[in-house]
Amino acid sequence: MSKTASSSAILESVSDAIVDVTERVSRSVVRVGAGRWRGGTGTVWSKDGHIVTSNHVIGDMREVEVGFSDGTKQVAKVVGRDPYSDLALLKVDSNNLTPVETGNSDNLKVGQFVLAVANPFGRQPSATSG
């Protein structure tokens, strides 16, 4: 096998893995709407309705609309926020959400490949890597 063919096979394998991860994670990625001019992405953290988002997305709102990957929408209550870390915790009334799969971050190293999945501008999920 030539070096070019080998590189192409590796690239195709990595690409397939990224598509697979993006599809699995997208079920746990939600759109968060907080008024006419604000919106962003959230991540389903627990089956019982906890969703993590950025604090700057929700501003001073107490309730926000959340759009799920299946097209349904629910009103979420803001149950916690930390402006210093830019995190907010939302809660919807549900007990059958698909939480994001998390790994063990203890062994992560600077320079390792990461993948972020989000709904930029309220559109379909998009993936970026670095």
GROMACS .gro file of C-alpha atoms in nm, residues 51-109:
model
   59
   51ILE     CA    1  -2.924   2.095   3.088
   52VAL     CA    2  -2.594   2.285   3.097
   53THR     CA    3  -2.549   2.600   2.890
   54SER     CA    4  -2.347   2.921   2.896
   55ASN     CA    5  -2.455   3.189   3.140
   56HIS     CA    6  -2.415   3.461   2.876
   57VAL     CA    7  -2.675   3.280   2.661
   58ILE     CA    8  -2.950   3.317   2.921
   59GLY     CA    9  -2.853   3.656   3.061
   60ASP     CA   10  -3.089   3.746   3.346
   61MET     CA   11  -3.374   3.522   3.226
   62ARG     CA   12  -3.549   3.292   3.474
   63GLU     CA   13  -3.705   3.071   3.207
   64VAL     CA   14  -3.593   2.991   2.853
   65GLU     CA   15  -3.721   2.783   2.565
   66VAL     CA   16  -3.526   2.468   2.484
   67GLY     CA   17  -3.548   2.294   2.146
   68PHE     CA   18  -3.460   1.925   2.131
   69SER     CA   19  -3.314   1.723   1.843
   70ASP     CA   20  -3.652   1.557   1.778
   71GLY     CA   21  -3.812   1.897   1.711
   72THR     CA   22  -3.999   1.926   2.042
   73LYS     CA   23  -3.970   2.234   2.263
   74GLN     CA   24  -4.009   2.288   2.636
   75VAL     CA   25  -3.977   2.574   2.877
   76ALA     CA   26  -3.680   2.530   3.109
   77LYS     CA   27  -3.632   2.696   3.445
   78VAL     CA   28  -3.293   2.844   3.530
   79VAL     CA   29  -3.197   2.659   3.849
   80GLY     CA   30  -2.836   2.774   3.880
   81ARG     CA   31  -2.580   3.004   3.727
   82ASP     CA   32  -2.218   3.105   3.771
   83PRO     CA   33  -2.123   3.415   3.575
   84TYR     CA   34  -1.753   3.371   3.659
   85SER     CA   35  -1.726   3.035   3.485
   86ASP     CA   36  -1.999   3.134   3.235
   87LEU     CA   37  -2.211   2.828   3.319
   88ALA     CA   38  -2.583   2.796   3.380
   89LEU     CA   39  -2.799   2.499   3.478
   90LEU     CA   40  -3.148   2.460   3.336
   91LYS     CA   41  -3.423   2.213   3.428
   92VAL     CA   42  -3.708   2.082   3.216
   93ASP     CA   43  -3.985   1.850   3.330
   94SER     CA   44  -3.876   1.523   3.175
   95ASN     CA   45  -3.738   1.189   3.279
   96ASN     CA   46  -3.642   1.036   2.947
   97LEU     CA   47  -3.384   1.269   2.795
   98THR     CA   48  -3.062   1.139   2.642
   99PRO     CA   49  -2.771   1.273   2.848
  100VAL     CA   50  -2.439   1.337   2.679
  101GLU     CA   51  -2.184   1.058   2.712
  102THR     CA   52  -1.892   1.182   2.918
  103GLY     CA   53  -1.546   1.040   2.947
  104ASN     CA   54  -1.275   1.060   3.206
  105SER     CA   55  -1.092   1.392   3.181
  106ASP     CA   56  -0.823   1.300   3.434
  107ASN     CA   57  -0.580   1.185   3.166
  108LEU     CA   58  -0.633   1.462   2.911
  109LYS     CA   59  -0.323   1.640   2.786
   0.00000   0.00000   0.00000
